[in-house]
Amino acid sequence: MNTGEGAHGPVFEARMTRAAAQAGLRRALTAAGIASAALDARLLVAAALGIGATAFLAHPDERLTAEQAARLGALARRRLAREPVGRILGEVEFWGLPFRLAPEVLAPRPDTETVVEAALERSAGVEPPRRILDLGTGSGCILVALLSELPAAFGVGVDRSPDALRIAAANAARNGVGLRAGFAASDWAAALGTGFDLIVSNPPYIRTAEIAALDLDVSRYDPAAALDGGRDGLDAYRAILADSWRCLAPGGRLVLELGHDQAAAVEELGRAQGWRKEALRTDLAGHSRAIVLTR
């Protein structure tokens, strides 16, 4: 009842214990160079069993059925093809909230929580923002996280993709802020009016030539339009900085996620358009990850 290796990945047998299945999957993922092998194995085994992580840990010696073993093998093959666990399971956690995923949206990442932190930090001690605009909303993660923290606020998420907008709206409803969120198709701020106290965005900022060298979890499974920032990675910033000022109420702020080496370039682009840097916030790795701009 040991885990064997098939032509396309590990093979799991009926009547293997849950613990043995997890250990076998962890070994296969580790051998494939997947850094999160231990966590991924636990999540995928629990998913194959159709149970939560707590129930899985409480009964490690229970044995797999033939159906569960086959299901786990299928999930394992997908992860070994470098499909992220969040996409396999169909959702990911961001800001402690669950977000549905689909091929049309970028998978939320912990680095992007820096944008939420920066926006909330700059609002501390002053009148909190009442109207929020999220440019390129994707899954809606930034907007929904902010609305969950600001119960008097209303937000609008815009995206070019109608499919992304449907997913964002579903995520807002799922997390209890759907009545305070609206979604609209727009090329950045082109279709929006004025009066927003806070504008946020995680725009595409990867240099075109660098996309192919990204981790396979990203380059194979995230939508190219959400990654590709043009030749120098700054195309989306140019568009946002040149136009979004129209939408900002007096005293409002623009908070943008940054690539790890783009803070100086984005600050300079902003200065040329009449923006002033108010703050930079770093991520857990110490990189400048969010810039706060005012007019």
CSV table of C-alpha atoms in Angstrom, one decimal:
chain,number,residue,atom,x,y,z
A,1,MET,CA,0.0,0.0,0.0
A,2,ASN,CA,2.9,2.4,-0.7
A,3,THR,CA,2.8,5.2,-3.1
A,4,GLY,CA,4.2,4.2,-6.5
A,5,GLU,CA,5.4,6.3,-9.4
A,6,GLY,CA,3.5,6.1,-12.6
A,7,ALA,CA,4.4,7.6,-16.0
A,8,HIS,CA,2.6,10.8,-15.1
A,9,GLY,CA,3.2,11.1,-11.4
A,10,PRO,CA,2.6,9.3,-8.1
A,11,VAL,CA,0.0,6.5,-8.0
A,12,PHE,CA,-2.2,6.2,-4.8
A,13,GLU,CA,-3.7,2.9,-3.9
A,14,ALA,CA,-7.0,2.2,-2.2
A,15,ARG,CA,-6.6,1.4,1.5
A,16,MET,CA,-3.5,3.6,1.9
A,17,THR,CA,-3.7,5.6,5.1
A,18,ARG,CA,-4.2,9.3,4.8
A,19,ALA,CA,-0.8,9.9,6.4
A,20,ALA,CA,0.9,7.7,3.9
A,21,ALA,CA,-0.8,9.4,1.0
A,22,GLN,CA,0.2,12.8,2.3
A,23,ALA,CA,3.8,11.7,2.8
A,24,GLY,CA,4.0,10.2,-0.7
A,25,LEU,CA,2.6,13.3,-2.3
A,26,ARG,CA,5.0,15.5,-0.3
A,27,ARG,CA,8.0,13.5,-1.5
A,28,ALA,CA,6.8,13.8,-5.2
A,29,LEU,CA,6.3,17.5,-4.9
A,30,THR,CA,9.6,18.1,-3.2
A,31,ALA,CA,11.4,16.1,-5.9
A,32,ALA,CA,9.7,18.3,-8.5
A,33,GLY,CA,11.3,21.4,-6.8
A,34,ILE,CA,8.0,22.8,-5.3
A,35,ALA,CA,8.9,24.8,-2.3
A,36,SER,CA,5.5,24.6,-0.7
A,37,ALA,CA,5.4,20.8,-0.9
A,38,ALA,CA,4.3,20.0,2.6
A,39,LEU,CA,1.4,22.5,2.7
A,40,ASP,CA,0.3,21.6,-0.9
A,41,ALA,CA,0.2,17.9,0.0
A,42,ARG,CA,-1.9,18.5,3.0
A,43,LEU,CA,-4.4,20.7,1.1
A,44,LEU,CA,-4.6,18.3,-1.8
A,45,VAL,CA,-5.2,15.2,0.3
A,46,ALA,CA,-7.9,17.0,2.2
A,47,ALA,CA,-9.5,18.1,-1.0
A,48,ALA,CA,-9.4,14.6,-2.4
A,49,LEU,CA,-11.1,13.3,0.7
A,50,GLY,CA,-13.7,16.1,0.7
A,51,ILE,CA,-12.9,17.1,4.3
A,52,GLY,CA,-11.4,20.1,6.1
A,53,ALA,CA,-7.8,20.2,7.3
A,54,THR,CA,-8.9,19.7,10.9
A,55,ALA,CA,-10.7,16.5,10.2
A,56,PHE,CA,-7.7,15.3,8.1
A,57,LEU,CA,-5.3,15.9,10.9
A,58,ALA,CA,-7.6,14.3,13.5
A,59,HIS,CA,-7.8,10.9,11.7
A,60,PRO,CA,-4.5,10.3,9.8
A,61,ASP,CA,-4.8,6.5,9.9
A,62,GLU,CA,-8.1,6.3,8.1
A,63,ARG,CA,-7.7,4.6,4.7
A,64,LEU,CA,-8.5,5.9,1.3
A,65,THR,CA,-11.3,4.5,-0.8
A,66,ALA,CA,-10.5,3.7,-4.5
A,67,GLU,CA,-12.4,6.8,-5.5
A,68,GLN,CA,-10.4,9.0,-3.2
A,69,ALA,CA,-7.1,7.5,-4.3
A,70,ALA,CA,-8.0,8.2,-8.0
A,71,ARG,CA,-9.1,11.7,-7.2
A,72,LEU,CA,-5.8,12.4,-5.3
A,73,GLY,CA,-3.8,11.1,-8.2
A,74,ALA,CA,-5.6,13.5,-10.6
A,75,LEU,CA,-4.9,16.4,-8.3
A,76,ALA,CA,-1.3,15.4,-7.8
A,77,ARG,CA,-0.7,15.4,-11.6
A,78,ARG,CA,-2.2,18.9,-11.9
A,79,ARG,CA,0.1,20.2,-9.2
A,80,LEU,CA,3.2,18.5,-10.7
A,81,ALA,CA,2.3,20.3,-14.0
A,82,ARG,CA,2.8,23.4,-11.8
A,83,GLU,CA,-0.9,24.4,-11.6
A,84,PRO,CA,-1.1,26.4,-8.4
A,85,VAL,CA,-3.1,24.8,-5.5
A,86,GLY,CA,-5.4,27.8,-5.4
A,87,ARG,CA,-6.4,27.2,-9.0
A,88,ILE,CA,-6.8,23.5,-8.5
A,89,LEU,CA,-9.1,24.1,-5.6
A,90,GLY,CA,-10.8,27.0,-7.2
A,91,GLU,CA,-10.2,29.6,-4.5
A,92,VAL,CA,-7.5,31.3,-2.5
A,93,GLU,CA,-7.4,33.2,0.8
A,94,PHE,CA,-6.5,37.0,0.8
A,95,TRP,CA,-6.7,39.3,3.8
A,96,GLY,CA,-8.3,36.3,5.6
A,97,LEU,CA,-11.2,36.1,3.2
A,98,PRO,CA,-11.9,33.5,0.5
A,99,PHE,CA,-11.8,34.4,-3.1
A,100,ARG,CA,-13.0,32.4,-6.1
A,101,LEU,CA,-10.5,32.0,-8.9
A,102,ALA,CA,-10.9,31.4,-12.6
A,103,PRO,CA,-8.5,31.5,-15.6
A,104,GLU,CA,-9.5,35.1,-16.3
A,105,VAL,CA,-8.1,36.6,-13.1
A,106,LEU,CA,-4.8,36.9,-11.5
A,107,ALA,CA,-4.4,34.8,-8.4
A,108,PRO,CA,-4.2,37.1,-5.3
A,109,ARG,CA,-0.8,37.1,-3.6
A,110,PRO,CA,0.3,38.0,-0.1
A,111,ASP,CA,2.4,40.9,-1.5
A,112,THR,CA,-0.8,42.6,-2.7
A,113,GLU,CA,-2.0,42.9,0.9
A,114,THR,CA,0.6,45.6,1.2
A,115,VAL,CA,-1.7,47.8,-1.0
A,116,VAL,CA,-4.5,47.2,1.5
A,117,GLU,CA,-2.3,48.0,4.4
A,118,ALA,CA,-1.0,51.2,2.9
A,119,ALA,CA,-4.5,52.4,2.1
A,120,LEU,CA,-5.7,51.7,5.6
A,121,GLU,CA,-2.6,53.2,7.2
A,122,ARG,CA,-3.0,56.5,5.3
A,123,SER,CA,-6.6,56.6,6.4
A,124,ALA,CA,-5.9,56.2,10.1
A,125,GLY,CA,-6.7,59.3,12.2
A,126,VAL,CA,-8.5,61.1,9.4
A,127,GLU,CA,-12.0,60.8,7.8
A,128,PRO,CA,-12.0,57.3,6.2
A,129,PRO,CA,-12.6,57.0,2.5
A,130,ARG,CA,-16.3,56.8,1.5
A,131,ARG,CA,-15.8,56.1,-2.2
A,132,ILE,CA,-13.1,53.7,-3.4
A,133,LEU,CA,-12.1,52.9,-7.0
A,134,ASP,CA,-10.2,49.8,-7.9
A,135,LEU,CA,-8.6,49.9,-11.3
A,136,GLY,CA,-8.0,46.5,-12.9
A,137,THR,CA,-10.0,44.8,-10.1
A,138,GLY,CA,-9.5,41.2,-11.3
A,139,SER,CA,-10.8,38.9,-8.6
A,140,GLY,CA,-11.9,42.0,-6.6
A,141,CYS,CA,-9.5,41.1,-3.8
A,142,ILE,CA,-8.2,44.6,-3.0
A,143,LEU,CA,-11.6,46.3,-3.1
A,144,VAL,CA,-13.4,43.6,-1.1
A,145,ALA,CA,-10.6,43.6,1.5
A,146,LEU,CA,-10.9,47.4,1.9
A,147,LEU,CA,-14.7,47.3,2.1
A,148,SER,CA,-14.5,44.6,4.7
A,149,GLU,CA,-12.5,47.0,6.9
A,150,LEU,CA,-14.4,50.2,6.0
A,151,PRO,CA,-18.1,49.5,6.7
A,152,ALA,CA,-19.2,53.0,5.6
A,153,ALA,CA,-17.5,52.9,2.3
A,154,PHE,CA,-18.8,52.1,-1.2
A,155,GLY,CA,-16.5,50.8,-4.0
A,156,VAL,CA,-16.3,50.5,-7.7
A,157,GLY,CA,-14.1,47.9,-9.4
A,158,VAL,CA,-13.3,48.2,-13.1
A,159,ASP,CA,-11.7,45.8,-15.5
A,160,ARG,CA,-11.5,45.2,-19.2
A,161,SER,CA,-12.7,41.6,-18.8
A,162,PRO,CA,-16.4,41.0,-18.4
A,163,ASP,CA,-15.5,37.5,-17.1
A,164,ALA,CA,-13.3,39.0,-14.4
A,165,LEU,CA,-16.0,41.4,-13.4
A,166,ARG,CA,-18.5,38.6,-12.9
A,167,ILE,CA,-15.9,36.8,-10.6
A,168,ALA,CA,-15.2,40.0,-8.7
A,169,ALA,CA,-19.0,40.6,-8.1
A,170,ALA,CA,-19.4,37.0,-6.9
A,171,ASN,CA,-16.5,37.4,-4.5
A,172,ALA,CA,-17.9,40.7,-3.2
A,173,ALA,CA,-21.3,39.0,-2.5
A,174,ARG,CA,-19.6,36.0,-1.0
A,175,ASN,CA,-17.7,38.1,1.5
A,176,GLY,CA,-20.7,40.2,2.5
A,177,VAL,CA,-19.9,43.5,0.8
A,178,GLY,CA,-21.8,43.0,-2.5
A,179,LEU,CA,-24.4,45.7,-1.6
A,180,ARG,CA,-21.6,48.2,-1.3
A,181,ALA,CA,-19.7,47.3,-4.4
A,182,GLY,CA,-20.3,48.0,-8.1
A,183,PHE,CA,-18.4,46.7,-11.1
A,184,ALA,CA,-18.0,48.2,-14.6
A,185,ALA,CA,-16.1,47.5,-17.8
A,186,SER,CA,-13.5,50.3,-18.4
A,187,ASP,CA,-10.1,50.9,-19.9
A,188,TRP,CA,-8.6,52.0,-16.6
A,189,ALA,CA,-10.3,55.2,-15.5
A,190,ALA,CA,-11.6,56.2,-18.9
A,191,ALA,CA,-15.3,55.5,-18.2
A,192,LEU,CA,-15.3,56.9,-14.6
A,193,GLY,CA,-16.3,60.2,-13.1
A,194,THR,CA,-15.0,62.1,-10.2
A,195,GLY,CA,-15.4,62.1,-6.4
A,196,PHE,CA,-13.4,59.0,-5.3
A,197,ASP,CA,-11.5,59.4,-2.0
A,198,LEU,CA,-9.3,56.5,-2.6
A,199,ILE,CA,-8.0,54.8,-5.8
A,200,VAL,CA,-6.2,51.5,-5.7
A,201,SER,CA,-4.6,49.3,-8.3
A,202,ASN,CA,-2.4,46.3,-8.8
A,203,PRO,CA,-1.6,46.9,-12.5
A,204,PRO,CA,0.4,44.6,-14.8
A,205,TYR,CA,4.1,45.5,-14.2
A,206,ILE,CA,6.2,42.6,-15.5
A,207,ARG,CA,8.5,43.5,-18.4
A,208,THR,CA,7.3,41.6,-21.5
A,209,ALA,CA,10.7,40.0,-22.0
A,210,GLU,CA,10.7,38.6,-18.5
A,211,ILE,CA,7.4,36.8,-18.5
A,212,ALA,CA,8.7,33.6,-20.0
A,213,ALA,CA,11.2,33.3,-17.2
A,214,LEU,CA,8.7,33.6,-14.4
A,215,ASP,CA,7.9,30.7,-12.2
A,216,LEU,CA,5.7,28.2,-14.1
A,217,ASP,CA,3.0,28.6,-11.6
A,218,VAL,CA,2.6,32.1,-12.8
A,219,SER,CA,3.6,32.1,-16.5
A,220,ARG,CA,1.4,29.1,-17.3
A,221,TYR,CA,-1.7,29.9,-15.3
A,222,ASP,CA,-2.0,33.7,-14.7
A,223,PRO,CA,-3.6,35.6,-17.6
A,224,ALA,CA,-1.0,37.4,-19.7
A,225,ALA,CA,-2.9,40.6,-19.7
A,226,ALA,CA,-2.6,40.8,-15.9
A,227,LEU,CA,1.1,40.4,-16.0
A,228,ASP,CA,2.5,42.2,-19.1
A,229,GLY,CA,3.5,45.8,-18.3
A,230,GLY,CA,5.1,46.4,-21.7
A,231,ARG,CA,8.7,46.7,-22.7
A,232,ASP,CA,9.8,48.4,-19.4
A,233,GLY,CA,7.0,47.2,-17.2
A,234,LEU,CA,5.6,50.7,-16.8
A,235,ASP,CA,2.8,51.0,-19.5
A,236,ALA,CA,-0.1,50.6,-17.1
A,237,TYR,CA,1.4,53.1,-14.6
A,238,ARG,CA,1.6,55.7,-17.4
A,239,ALA,CA,-2.0,55.2,-18.3
A,240,ILE,CA,-3.2,55.3,-14.7
A,241,LEU,CA,-1.1,58.3,-13.6
A,242,ALA,CA,-2.1,60.3,-16.7
A,243,ASP,CA,-5.9,59.9,-16.3
A,244,SER,CA,-7.0,58.8,-12.8
A,245,TRP,CA,-6.4,62.3,-11.3
A,246,ARG,CA,-9.8,63.2,-12.8
A,247,CYS,CA,-11.5,60.7,-10.6
A,248,LEU,CA,-9.9,61.8,-7.3
A,249,ALA,CA,-11.7,64.0,-4.8
A,250,PRO,CA,-9.7,66.8,-3.2
A,251,GLY,CA,-7.4,65.3,-0.6
A,252,GLY,CA,-7.8,61.8,-2.0
A,253,ARG,CA,-5.0,59.3,-2.5
A,254,LEU,CA,-3.8,56.9,-5.2
A,255,VAL,CA,-2.2,53.6,-3.9
A,256,LEU,CA,-0.4,51.5,-6.5
A,257,GLU,CA,1.3,48.1,-6.2
A,258,LEU,CA,4.9,48.1,-7.5
A,259,GLY,CA,7.3,45.7,-9.0
A,260,HIS,CA,10.2,45.1,-6.6
A,261,ASP,CA,12.5,47.6,-8.5
A,262,GLN,CA,10.0,50.1,-9.8
A,263,ALA,CA,9.5,52.6,-6.9
A,264,ALA,CA,11.8,55.3,-8.3
A,265,ALA,CA,10.5,55.0,-11.8
A,266,VAL,CA,6.8,55.2,-10.8
A,267,GLU,CA,7.5,58.1,-8.5
A,268,GLU,CA,9.2,60.0,-11.3
A,269,LEU,CA,6.3,59.2,-13.7
A,270,GLY,CA,3.9,60.5,-11.1
A,271,ARG,CA,5.9,63.7,-10.5
A,272,ALA,CA,5.8,64.4,-14.2
A,273,GLN,CA,1.9,64.2,-14.1
A,274,GLY,CA,1.6,66.3,-11.0
A,275,TRP,CA,1.5,63.6,-8.3
A,276,ARG,CA,3.4,63.8,-5.1
A,277,LYS,CA,4.7,60.7,-3.2
A,278,GLU,CA,3.3,60.6,0.3
A,279,ALA,CA,4.6,57.2,1.4
A,280,LEU,CA,6.2,53.9,0.4
A,281,ARG,CA,5.3,50.6,2.1
A,282,THR,CA,7.5,47.6,1.9
A,283,ASP,CA,6.5,43.9,1.8
A,284,LEU,CA,7.7,41.1,4.1
A,285,ALA,CA,10.8,40.7,1.9
A,286,GLY,CA,11.7,44.4,2.4
A,287,HIS,CA,10.9,45.5,-1.2
A,288,SER,CA,9.0,48.7,-1.9
A,289,ARG,CA,5.7,47.2,-2.8
A,290,ALA,CA,3.1,50.0,-2.6
A,291,ILE,CA,3.3,53.7,-3.3
A,292,VAL,CA,0.9,56.3,-2.0
A,293,LEU,CA,0.4,59.4,-4.2
A,294,THR,CA,-1.5,62.6,-3.8
A,295,ARG,CA,-2.1,65.6,-6.0
